[in-house]
Amino acid sequence: MKKVNIYRFCNYALMALISFYLVLNKVTPALTQTVSLINPALAPGSSLIWPTQGIFSQGFRKYEHEGIDIAGAKGTPILAAAAGTVVKAGWDNWGLGNFLEIKHLNGSVTVYGHNSRLLVSKGQQVKQGQIIAEIGSTGNSSAPHLHFEFYPDGRLASNPLSFLPSATTAKTRINQPVPLISKPLLPVSNNTECNGTTVITGETATVSIKVCEENQQ
C-alpha cells in the first residue's frame, strides 16, 4: 500500500509540474517540440494521408480499440484521408459522439470520431485532404482528440499505422499549450531499443523522443 501511495504521489507531482510548464507556455510563446502527422508523401502501396496533426496518444488493439487516437487542441482541422463519399454523418450512440464515415473508391472505409463540428454531410463527395471536421471531445472521450479507424475491405478494421505515411516531427512555434491526456502516466524508460515498430522519433536540444509500438501498445 505504501509503494502504491508513493507511486501515485510521484504521478500527481509530475502532472502538476507539466501543468505549470504549460501555463507558462500560454503566457510566453516558446519553440516547442510538436508532432506533425500531416504528410503529403504517401506510403508505398497506400493511398491514405494523415487525417490531422497532434500527439499520437493511443494505438490499435484488435476487438478492443479498433483505431488510433491523435490528441490535439479543440478545433484542429480534420482532413479526409482519401477521396470518397460521406455515408454516415451525425451522432454515434456507441461512444464516438459526432462522427463521420467515408467510403472510398476502392471500397475501403475510414471513420472519424469525437469531433466538435462536422463540416460535411451524408451523401457529399469529398476530396483527399479536404477539411471535413474539427477535433473535439464529444461522446465517450476525456480530452480533445480524433479517433480514426480504417477498414480496408469495408468490414474488418485494420491498424491505420500500416497504411499511413511515417509520422514526422517538426519544431513549431505555438502560443497555446498542448492539452493533457487524462490517462495514467507511464514510468519513464531510458531504454532506446525498439522490439516492435517505431511510430515517432524526434529530438530537441536536450531531449530525445521515441514512441515504439510493441504488442499492439
JSON list of C-alpha atoms in Angstrom, two decimals:
[
{"chain": "A", "resi": 1, "resn": "MET", "atom": "CA", "xyz": [0.00, 0.00, 0.00]},
{"chain": "A", "resi": 2, "resn": "LYS", "atom": "CA", "xyz": [2.84, 2.35, 0.85]},
{"chain": "A", "resi": 3, "resn": "LYS", "atom": "CA", "xyz": [4.51, 1.79, -2.52]},
{"chain": "A", "resi": 4, "resn": "VAL", "atom": "CA", "xyz": [1.21, 2.47, -4.32]},
{"chain": "A", "resi": 5, "resn": "ASN", "atom": "CA", "xyz": [0.77, 5.76, -2.45]},
{"chain": "A", "resi": 6, "resn": "ILE", "atom": "CA", "xyz": [4.32, 6.85, -3.31]},
{"chain": "A", "resi": 7, "resn": "TYR", "atom": "CA", "xyz": [3.76, 5.96, -6.99]},
{"chain": "A", "resi": 8, "resn": "ARG", "atom": "CA", "xyz": [0.52, 7.98, -7.05]},
{"chain": "A", "resi": 9, "resn": "PHE", "atom": "CA", "xyz": [2.20, 10.92, -5.35]},
{"chain": "A", "resi": 10, "resn": "CYS", "atom": "CA", "xyz": [5.01, 10.89, -7.97]},
{"chain": "A", "resi": 11, "resn": "ASN", "atom": "CA", "xyz": [2.44, 10.79, -10.76]},
{"chain": "A", "resi": 12, "resn": "TYR", "atom": "CA", "xyz": [0.46, 13.72, -9.33]},
{"chain": "A", "resi": 13, "resn": "ALA", "atom": "CA", "xyz": [3.65, 15.71, -8.76]},
{"chain": "A", "resi": 14, "resn": "LEU", "atom": "CA", "xyz": [4.79, 15.14, -12.32]},
{"chain": "A", "resi": 15, "resn": "MET", "atom": "CA", "xyz": [1.38, 16.14, -13.68]},
{"chain": "A", "resi": 16, "resn": "ALA", "atom": "CA", "xyz": [1.49, 19.32, -11.60]},
{"chain": "A", "resi": 17, "resn": "LEU", "atom": "CA", "xyz": [4.93, 20.23, -12.99]},
{"chain": "A", "resi": 18, "resn": "ILE", "atom": "CA", "xyz": [3.74, 19.63, -16.55]},
{"chain": "A", "resi": 19, "resn": "SER", "atom": "CA", "xyz": [0.63, 21.74, -15.96]},
{"chain": "A", "resi": 20, "resn": "PHE", "atom": "CA", "xyz": [2.76, 24.57, -14.53]},
{"chain": "A", "resi": 21, "resn": "TYR", "atom": "CA", "xyz": [5.06, 24.42, -17.55]},
{"chain": "A", "resi": 22, "resn": "LEU", "atom": "CA", "xyz": [2.09, 24.56, -19.94]},
{"chain": "A", "resi": 23, "resn": "VAL", "atom": "CA", "xyz": [0.64, 27.58, -18.13]},
{"chain": "A", "resi": 24, "resn": "LEU", "atom": "CA", "xyz": [3.96, 29.38, -18.64]},
{"chain": "A", "resi": 25, "resn": "ASN", "atom": "CA", "xyz": [3.85, 28.44, -22.31]},
{"chain": "A", "resi": 26, "resn": "LYS", "atom": "CA", "xyz": [0.43, 30.06, -22.60]},
{"chain": "A", "resi": 27, "resn": "VAL", "atom": "CA", "xyz": [1.88, 33.35, -21.39]},
{"chain": "A", "resi": 28, "resn": "THR", "atom": "CA", "xyz": [5.19, 33.22, -23.27]},
{"chain": "A", "resi": 29, "resn": "PRO", "atom": "CA", "xyz": [5.32, 31.66, -26.76]},
{"chain": "A", "resi": 30, "resn": "ALA", "atom": "CA", "xyz": [8.08, 29.06, -26.99]},
{"chain": "A", "resi": 31, "resn": "LEU", "atom": "CA", "xyz": [9.75, 26.90, -29.59]},
{"chain": "A", "resi": 32, "resn": "THR", "atom": "CA", "xyz": [8.16, 23.60, -28.63]},
{"chain": "A", "resi": 33, "resn": "GLN", "atom": "CA", "xyz": [8.56, 20.08, -29.96]},
{"chain": "A", "resi": 34, "resn": "THR", "atom": "CA", "xyz": [5.30, 19.01, -31.56]},
{"chain": "A", "resi": 35, "resn": "VAL", "atom": "CA", "xyz": [4.37, 16.07, -33.72]},
{"chain": "A", "resi": 36, "resn": "SER", "atom": "CA", "xyz": [3.34, 16.84, -37.29]},
{"chain": "A", "resi": 37, "resn": "LEU", "atom": "CA", "xyz": [1.27, 13.97, -38.67]},
{"chain": "A", "resi": 38, "resn": "ILE", "atom": "CA", "xyz": [0.14, 15.61, -41.92]},
{"chain": "A", "resi": 39, "resn": "ASN", "atom": "CA", "xyz": [2.41, 14.21, -44.62]},
{"chain": "A", "resi": 40, "resn": "PRO", "atom": "CA", "xyz": [1.56, 14.66, -48.32]},
{"chain": "A", "resi": 41, "resn": "ALA", "atom": "CA", "xyz": [4.01, 11.89, -49.28]},
{"chain": "A", "resi": 42, "resn": "LEU", "atom": "CA", "xyz": [2.04, 8.66, -49.50]},
{"chain": "A", "resi": 43, "resn": "ALA", "atom": "CA", "xyz": [3.31, 5.42, -48.00]},
{"chain": "A", "resi": 44, "resn": "PRO", "atom": "CA", "xyz": [4.27, 2.71, -50.54]},
{"chain": "A", "resi": 45, "resn": "GLY", "atom": "CA", "xyz": [1.15, 0.78, -51.54]},
{"chain": "A", "resi": 46, "resn": "SER", "atom": "CA", "xyz": [-1.12, 3.18, -49.64]},
{"chain": "A", "resi": 47, "resn": "SER", "atom": "CA", "xyz": [-3.47, 5.92, -50.76]},
{"chain": "A", "resi": 48, "resn": "LEU", "atom": "CA", "xyz": [-4.10, 7.45, -47.30]},
{"chain": "A", "resi": 49, "resn": "ILE", "atom": "CA", "xyz": [-2.77, 10.65, -45.77]},
{"chain": "A", "resi": 50, "resn": "TRP", "atom": "CA", "xyz": [-2.78, 11.56, -42.07]},
{"chain": "A", "resi": 51, "resn": "PRO", "atom": "CA", "xyz": [-6.21, 12.98, -41.18]},
{"chain": "A", "resi": 52, "resn": "THR", "atom": "CA", "xyz": [-4.93, 15.58, -38.69]},
{"chain": "A", "resi": 53, "resn": "GLN", "atom": "CA", "xyz": [-1.93, 16.70, -36.67]},
{"chain": "A", "resi": 54, "resn": "GLY", "atom": "CA", "xyz": [-1.28, 16.35, -32.96]},
{"chain": "A", "resi": 55, "resn": "ILE", "atom": "CA", "xyz": [0.05, 13.82, -30.47]},
{"chain": "A", "resi": 56, "resn": "PHE", "atom": "CA", "xyz": [-0.28, 10.08, -31.12]},
{"chain": "A", "resi": 57, "resn": "SER", "atom": "CA", "xyz": [-1.96, 9.09, -27.85]},
{"chain": "A", "resi": 58, "resn": "GLN", "atom": "CA", "xyz": [-3.36, 5.57, -28.26]},
{"chain": "A", "resi": 59, "resn": "GLY", "atom": "CA", "xyz": [-2.73, 2.69, -30.63]},
{"chain": "A", "resi": 60, "resn": "PHE", "atom": "CA", "xyz": [-4.79, 0.00, -32.33]},
{"chain": "A", "resi": 61, "resn": "ARG", "atom": "CA", "xyz": [-5.95, -3.09, -30.39]},
{"chain": "A", "resi": 62, "resn": "LYS", "atom": "CA", "xyz": [-7.99, -5.70, -32.22]},
{"chain": "A", "resi": 63, "resn": "TYR", "atom": "CA", "xyz": [-11.54, -6.03, -30.83]},
{"chain": "A", "resi": 64, "resn": "GLU", "atom": "CA", "xyz": [-10.74, -3.51, -28.07]},
{"chain": "A", "resi": 65, "resn": "HIS", "atom": "CA", "xyz": [-9.71, -0.20, -29.62]},
{"chain": "A", "resi": 66, "resn": "GLU", "atom": "CA", "xyz": [-10.07, -0.64, -33.37]},
{"chain": "A", "resi": 67, "resn": "GLY", "atom": "CA", "xyz": [-8.46, 2.60, -34.37]},
{"chain": "A", "resi": 68, "resn": "ILE", "atom": "CA", "xyz": [-5.82, 5.12, -33.33]},
{"chain": "A", "resi": 69, "resn": "ASP", "atom": "CA", "xyz": [-6.17, 8.31, -31.28]},
{"chain": "A", "resi": 70, "resn": "ILE", "atom": "CA", "xyz": [-4.49, 11.60, -32.19]},
{"chain": "A", "resi": 71, "resn": "ALA", "atom": "CA", "xyz": [-4.74, 14.22, -29.43]},
{"chain": "A", "resi": 72, "resn": "GLY", "atom": "CA", "xyz": [-4.89, 17.87, -30.38]},
{"chain": "A", "resi": 73, "resn": "ALA", "atom": "CA", "xyz": [-6.43, 21.20, -29.48]},
{"chain": "A", "resi": 74, "resn": "LYS", "atom": "CA", "xyz": [-10.19, 21.54, -29.89]},
{"chain": "A", "resi": 75, "resn": "GLY", "atom": "CA", "xyz": [-10.97, 22.94, -33.33]},
{"chain": "A", "resi": 76, "resn": "THR", "atom": "CA", "xyz": [-7.90, 21.47, -35.06]},
{"chain": "A", "resi": 77, "resn": "PRO", "atom": "CA", "xyz": [-8.89, 20.67, -38.69]},
{"chain": "A", "resi": 78, "resn": "ILE", "atom": "CA", "xyz": [-9.54, 17.05, -39.67]},
{"chain": "A", "resi": 79, "resn": "LEU", "atom": "CA", "xyz": [-8.87, 16.04, -43.26]},
{"chain": "A", "resi": 80, "resn": "ALA", "atom": "CA", "xyz": [-10.35, 13.32, -45.43]},
{"chain": "A", "resi": 81, "resn": "ALA", "atom": "CA", "xyz": [-7.65, 10.62, -45.53]},
{"chain": "A", "resi": 82, "resn": "ALA", "atom": "CA", "xyz": [-8.74, 9.75, -49.09]},
{"chain": "A", "resi": 83, "resn": "ALA", "atom": "CA", "xyz": [-11.36, 10.85, -51.60]},
{"chain": "A", "resi": 84, "resn": "GLY", "atom": "CA", "xyz": [-14.80, 9.30, -51.29]},
{"chain": "A", "resi": 85, "resn": "THR", "atom": "CA", "xyz": [-18.44, 9.69, -50.30]},
{"chain": "A", "resi": 86, "resn": "VAL", "atom": "CA", "xyz": [-19.72, 10.51, -46.82]},
{"chain": "A", "resi": 87, "resn": "VAL", "atom": "CA", "xyz": [-22.03, 7.61, -45.94]},
{"chain": "A", "resi": 88, "resn": "LYS", "atom": "CA", "xyz": [-22.66, 8.50, -42.29]},
{"chain": "A", "resi": 89, "resn": "ALA", "atom": "CA", "xyz": [-22.59, 11.88, -40.54]},
{"chain": "A", "resi": 90, "resn": "GLY", "atom": "CA", "xyz": [-24.10, 12.62, -37.15]},
{"chain": "A", "resi": 91, "resn": "TRP", "atom": "CA", "xyz": [-24.22, 11.31, -33.60]},
{"chain": "A", "resi": 92, "resn": "ASP", "atom": "CA", "xyz": [-22.97, 7.83, -32.70]},
{"chain": "A", "resi": 93, "resn": "ASN", "atom": "CA", "xyz": [-24.72, 6.21, -29.71]},
{"chain": "A", "resi": 94, "resn": "TRP", "atom": "CA", "xyz": [-21.82, 3.77, -29.17]},
{"chain": "A", "resi": 95, "resn": "GLY", "atom": "CA", "xyz": [-19.39, 6.40, -27.87]},
{"chain": "A", "resi": 96, "resn": "LEU", "atom": "CA", "xyz": [-17.89, 8.20, -30.89]},
{"chain": "A", "resi": 97, "resn": "GLY", "atom": "CA", "xyz": [-20.04, 11.31, -30.42]},
{"chain": "A", "resi": 98, "resn": "ASN", "atom": "CA", "xyz": [-20.10, 13.45, -33.56]},
{"chain": "A", "resi": 99, "resn": "PHE", "atom": "CA", "xyz": [-18.63, 11.18, -36.21]},
{"chain": "A", "resi": 100, "resn": "LEU", "atom": "CA", "xyz": [-18.16, 10.72, -39.94]},
{"chain": "A", "resi": 101, "resn": "GLU", "atom": "CA", "xyz": [-17.83, 7.61, -42.05]},
{"chain": "A", "resi": 102, "resn": "ILE", "atom": "CA", "xyz": [-16.41, 7.89, -45.57]},
{"chain": "A", "resi": 103, "resn": "LYS", "atom": "CA", "xyz": [-16.47, 5.15, -48.21]},
{"chain": "A", "resi": 104, "resn": "HIS", "atom": "CA", "xyz": [-13.63, 5.38, -50.71]},
{"chain": "A", "resi": 105, "resn": "LEU", "atom": "CA", "xyz": [-13.37, 4.46, -54.37]},
{"chain": "A", "resi": 106, "resn": "ASN", "atom": "CA", "xyz": [-11.61, 1.15, -53.67]},
{"chain": "A", "resi": 107, "resn": "GLY", "atom": "CA", "xyz": [-14.30, 0.03, -51.20]},
{"chain": "A", "resi": 108, "resn": "SER", "atom": "CA", "xyz": [-12.33, 0.87, -48.07]},
{"chain": "A", "resi": 109, "resn": "VAL", "atom": "CA", "xyz": [-13.88, 2.92, -45.26]},
{"chain": "A", "resi": 110, "resn": "THR", "atom": "CA", "xyz": [-12.49, 5.48, -42.80]},
{"chain": "A", "resi": 111, "resn": "VAL", "atom": "CA", "xyz": [-14.18, 6.64, -39.58]},
{"chain": "A", "resi": 112, "resn": "TYR", "atom": "CA", "xyz": [-13.56, 9.91, -37.71]},
{"chain": "A", "resi": 113, "resn": "GLY", "atom": "CA", "xyz": [-14.89, 10.19, -34.15]},
{"chain": "A", "resi": 114, "resn": "HIS", "atom": "CA", "xyz": [-15.31, 12.63, -31.21]},
{"chain": "A", "resi": 115, "resn": "ASN", "atom": "CA", "xyz": [-15.47, 15.69, -33.50]},
{"chain": "A", "resi": 116, "resn": "SER", "atom": "CA", "xyz": [-16.56, 19.08, -32.16]},
{"chain": "A", "resi": 117, "resn": "ARG", "atom": "CA", "xyz": [-18.03, 20.06, -35.53]},
{"chain": "A", "resi": 118, "resn": "LEU", "atom": "CA", "xyz": [-18.92, 18.23, -38.73]},
{"chain": "A", "resi": 119, "resn": "LEU", "atom": "CA", "xyz": [-18.26, 20.27, -41.88]},
{"chain": "A", "resi": 120, "resn": "VAL", "atom": "CA", "xyz": [-19.69, 17.81, -44.43]},
{"chain": "A", "resi": 121, "resn": "SER", "atom": "CA", "xyz": [-22.98, 15.93, -44.66]},
{"chain": "A", "resi": 122, "resn": "LYS", "atom": "CA", "xyz": [-24.21, 12.48, -45.67]},
{"chain": "A", "resi": 123, "resn": "GLY", "atom": "CA", "xyz": [-24.05, 11.88, -49.41]},
{"chain": "A", "resi": 124, "resn": "GLN", "atom": "CA", "xyz": [-21.43, 14.55, -50.02]},
{"chain": "A", "resi": 125, "resn": "GLN", "atom": "CA", "xyz": [-18.39, 13.83, -52.21]},
{"chain": "A", "resi": 126, "resn": "VAL", "atom": "CA", "xyz": [-15.08, 14.80, -50.59]},
{"chain": "A", "resi": 127, "resn": "LYS", "atom": "CA", "xyz": [-11.56, 15.15, -51.93]},
{"chain": "A", "resi": 128, "resn": "GLN", "atom": "CA", "xyz": [-8.42, 13.80, -50.26]},
{"chain": "A", "resi": 129, "resn": "GLY", "atom": "CA", "xyz": [-7.11, 16.47, -47.88]},
{"chain": "A", "resi": 130, "resn": "GLN", "atom": "CA", "xyz": [-10.44, 18.33, -47.71]},
{"chain": "A", "resi": 131, "resn": "ILE", "atom": "CA", "xyz": [-11.32, 19.65, -44.24]},
{"chain": "A", "resi": 132, "resn": "ILE", "atom": "CA", "xyz": [-14.30, 17.59, -43.09]},
{"chain": "A", "resi": 133, "resn": "ALA", "atom": "CA", "xyz": [-14.50, 18.22, -39.33]},
{"chain": "A", "resi": 134, "resn": "GLU", "atom": "CA", "xyz": [-12.76, 19.66, -36.27]},
{"chain": "A", "resi": 135, "resn": "ILE", "atom": "CA", "xyz": [-11.19, 17.85, -33.32]},
{"chain": "A", "resi": 136, "resn": "GLY", "atom": "CA", "xyz": [-13.39, 17.68, -30.25]},
{"chain": "A", "resi": 137, "resn": "SER", "atom": "CA", "xyz": [-14.24, 15.60, -27.20]},
{"chain": "A", "resi": 138, "resn": "THR", "atom": "CA", "xyz": [-17.82, 14.51, -27.87]},
{"chain": "A", "resi": 139, "resn": "GLY", "atom": "CA", "xyz": [-19.13, 11.09, -26.91]},
{"chain": "A", "resi": 140, "resn": "ASN", "atom": "CA", "xyz": [-17.06, 8.78, -24.71]},
{"chain": "A", "resi": 141, "resn": "SER", "atom": "CA", "xyz": [-13.95, 10.97, -24.53]},
{"chain": "A", "resi": 142, "resn": "SER", "atom": "CA", "xyz": [-11.90, 12.50, -21.72]},
{"chain": "A", "resi": 143, "resn": "ALA", "atom": "CA", "xyz": [-9.94, 15.07, -23.78]},
{"chain": "A", "resi": 144, "resn": "PRO", "atom": "CA", "xyz": [-9.96, 16.52, -27.32]},
{"chain": "A", "resi": 145, "resn": "HIS", "atom": "CA", "xyz": [-8.71, 14.01, -29.88]},
{"chain": "A", "resi": 146, "resn": "LEU", "atom": "CA", "xyz": [-9.51, 12.30, -33.15]},
{"chain": "A", "resi": 147, "resn": "HIS", "atom": "CA", "xyz": [-10.38, 8.60, -33.10]},
{"chain": "A", "resi": 148, "resn": "PHE", "atom": "CA", "xyz": [-9.51, 7.30, -36.58]},
{"chain": "A", "resi": 149, "resn": "GLU", "atom": "CA", "xyz": [-10.47, 3.86, -37.92]},
{"chain": "A", "resi": 150, "resn": "PHE", "atom": "CA", "xyz": [-9.64, 2.18, -41.23]},
{"chain": "A", "resi": 151, "resn": "TYR", "atom": "CA", "xyz": [-11.45, -0.76, -42.88]},
{"chain": "A", "resi": 152, "resn": "PRO", "atom": "CA", "xyz": [-9.52, -1.89, -46.00]},
{"chain": "A", "resi": 153, "resn": "ASP", "atom": "CA", "xyz": [-12.33, -4.20, -47.16]},
{"chain": "A", "resi": 154, "resn": "GLY", "atom": "CA", "xyz": [-15.12, -2.05, -45.72]},
{"chain": "A", "resi": 155, "resn": "ARG", "atom": "CA", "xyz": [-15.89, -4.58, -42.96]},
{"chain": "A", "resi": 156, "resn": "LEU", "atom": "CA", "xyz": [-12.88, -5.56, -40.79]},
{"chain": "A", "resi": 157, "resn": "ALA", "atom": "CA", "xyz": [-10.80, -2.93, -39.00]},
{"chain": "A", "resi": 158, "resn": "SER", "atom": "CA", "xyz": [-7.03, -2.86, -39.53]},
{"chain": "A", "resi": 159, "resn": "ASN", "atom": "CA", "xyz": [-4.27, -0.85, -37.85]},
{"chain": "A", "resi": 160, "resn": "PRO", "atom": "CA", "xyz": [-4.21, 2.50, -39.70]},
{"chain": "A", "resi": 161, "resn": "LEU", "atom": "CA", "xyz": [-0.49, 2.86, -38.98]},
{"chain": "A", "resi": 162, "resn": "SER", "atom": "CA", "xyz": [0.17, 0.08, -41.50]},
{"chain": "A", "resi": 163, "resn": "PHE", "atom": "CA", "xyz": [-1.41, 2.20, -44.26]},
{"chain": "A", "resi": 164, "resn": "LEU", "atom": "CA", "xyz": [-0.33, 5.74, -43.34]},
{"chain": "A", "resi": 165, "resn": "PRO", "atom": "CA", "xyz": [2.89, 7.58, -44.19]},
{"chain": "A", "resi": 166, "resn": "SER", "atom": "CA", "xyz": [5.57, 7.58, -41.47]},
{"chain": "A", "resi": 167, "resn": "ALA", "atom": "CA", "xyz": [4.91, 10.24, -38.84]},
{"chain": "A", "resi": 168, "resn": "THR", "atom": "CA", "xyz": [7.38, 13.11, -38.76]},
{"chain": "A", "resi": 169, "resn": "THR", "atom": "CA", "xyz": [8.38, 15.55, -36.04]},
{"chain": "A", "resi": 170, "resn": "ALA", "atom": "CA", "xyz": [8.76, 19.27, -36.52]},
{"chain": "A", "resi": 171, "resn": "LYS", "atom": "CA", "xyz": [9.68, 22.22, -34.30]},
{"chain": "A", "resi": 172, "resn": "THR", "atom": "CA", "xyz": [6.79, 24.68, -34.46]},
{"chain": "A", "resi": 173, "resn": "ARG", "atom": "CA", "xyz": [6.23, 27.96, -32.65]},
{"chain": "A", "resi": 174, "resn": "ILE", "atom": "CA", "xyz": [2.98, 27.71, -30.74]},
{"chain": "A", "resi": 175, "resn": "ASN", "atom": "CA", "xyz": [1.07, 30.10, -28.47]},
{"chain": "A", "resi": 176, "resn": "GLN", "atom": "CA", "xyz": [-1.23, 27.55, -26.85]},
{"chain": "A", "resi": 177, "resn": "PRO", "atom": "CA", "xyz": [-0.28, 24.54, -24.71]},
{"chain": "A", "resi": 178, "resn": "VAL", "atom": "CA", "xyz": [-0.85, 21.01, -25.93]},
{"chain": "A", "resi": 179, "resn": "PRO", "atom": "CA", "xyz": [-3.81, 19.54, -23.94]},
{"chain": "A", "resi": 180, "resn": "LEU", "atom": "CA", "xyz": [-3.01, 16.92, -21.33]},
{"chain": "A", "resi": 181, "resn": "ILE", "atom": "CA", "xyz": [-4.48, 13.47, -21.83]},
{"chain": "A", "resi": 182, "resn": "SER", "atom": "CA", "xyz": [-6.46, 12.18, -18.86]},
{"chain": "A", "resi": 183, "resn": "LYS", "atom": "CA", "xyz": [-4.64, 8.87, -18.57]},
{"chain": "A", "resi": 184, "resn": "PRO", "atom": "CA", "xyz": [-2.20, 7.42, -16.01]},
{"chain": "A", "resi": 185, "resn": "LEU", "atom": "CA", "xyz": [1.40, 8.42, -16.63]},
{"chain": "A", "resi": 186, "resn": "LEU", "atom": "CA", "xyz": [3.74, 5.58, -17.54]},
{"chain": "A", "resi": 187, "resn": "PRO", "atom": "CA", "xyz": [7.19, 5.18, -15.96]},
{"chain": "A", "resi": 188, "resn": "VAL", "atom": "CA", "xyz": [9.94, 6.88, -17.99]},
{"chain": "A", "resi": 189, "resn": "SER", "atom": "CA", "xyz": [12.42, 4.49, -19.54]},
{"chain": "A", "resi": 190, "resn": "ASN", "atom": "CA", "xyz": [15.96, 5.19, -20.73]},
{"chain": "A", "resi": 191, "resn": "ASN", "atom": "CA", "xyz": [15.85, 2.15, -23.00]},
{"chain": "A", "resi": 192, "resn": "THR", "atom": "CA", "xyz": [16.09, 3.38, -26.61]},
{"chain": "A", "resi": 193, "resn": "GLU", "atom": "CA", "xyz": [15.75, -0.04, -28.22]},
{"chain": "A", "resi": 194, "resn": "CYS", "atom": "CA", "xyz": [12.51, -0.87, -30.02]},
{"chain": "A", "resi": 195, "resn": "ASN", "atom": "CA", "xyz": [11.47, -4.50, -30.35]},
{"chain": "A", "resi": 196, "resn": "GLY", "atom": "CA", "xyz": [8.36, -3.58, -32.32]},
{"chain": "A", "resi": 197, "resn": "THR", "atom": "CA", "xyz": [7.53, -0.72, -34.70]},
{"chain": "A", "resi": 198, "resn": "THR", "atom": "CA", "xyz": [8.95, 2.77, -34.21]},
{"chain": "A", "resi": 199, "resn": "VAL", "atom": "CA", "xyz": [5.99, 5.12, -34.66]},
{"chain": "A", "resi": 200, "resn": "ILE", "atom": "CA", "xyz": [7.57, 8.52, -33.93]},
{"chain": "A", "resi": 201, "resn": "THR", "atom": "CA", "xyz": [11.15, 9.69, -33.42]},
{"chain": "A", "resi": 202, "resn": "GLY", "atom": "CA", "xyz": [12.50, 13.18, -32.84]},
{"chain": "A", "resi": 203, "resn": "GLU", "atom": "CA", "xyz": [14.75, 15.30, -30.67]},
{"chain": "A", "resi": 204, "resn": "THR", "atom": "CA", "xyz": [15.26, 18.77, -29.26]},
{"chain": "A", "resi": 205, "resn": "ALA", "atom": "CA", "xyz": [18.47, 20.27, -27.93]},
{"chain": "A", "resi": 206, "resn": "THR", "atom": "CA", "xyz": [18.05, 18.40, -24.65]},
{"chain": "A", "resi": 207, "resn": "VAL", "atom": "CA", "xyz": [15.51, 15.61, -25.18]},
{"chain": "A", "resi": 208, "resn": "SER", "atom": "CA", "xyz": [15.27, 12.62, -27.48]},
{"chain": "A", "resi": 209, "resn": "ILE", "atom": "CA", "xyz": [11.80, 11.20, -28.14]},
{"chain": "A", "resi": 210, "resn": "LYS", "atom": "CA", "xyz": [10.83, 7.78, -29.43]},
{"chain": "A", "resi": 211, "resn": "VAL", "atom": "CA", "xyz": [7.38, 6.22, -29.48]},
{"chain": "A", "resi": 212, "resn": "CYS", "atom": "CA", "xyz": [7.52, 2.47, -30.00]},
{"chain": "A", "resi": 213, "resn": "GLU", "atom": "CA", "xyz": [4.59, 0.11, -30.60]},
{"chain": "A", "resi": 214, "resn": "GLU", "atom": "CA", "xyz": [5.16, -3.30, -29.03]},
{"chain": "A", "resi": 215, "resn": "ASN", "atom": "CA", "xyz": [2.50, -5.99, -28.59]},
{"chain": "A", "resi": 216, "resn": "GLN", "atom": "CA", "xyz": [-0.09, -3.57, -30.06]},
{"chain": "A", "resi": 217, "resn": "GLN", "atom": "CA", "xyz": [0.63, -0.99, -27.32]}
]
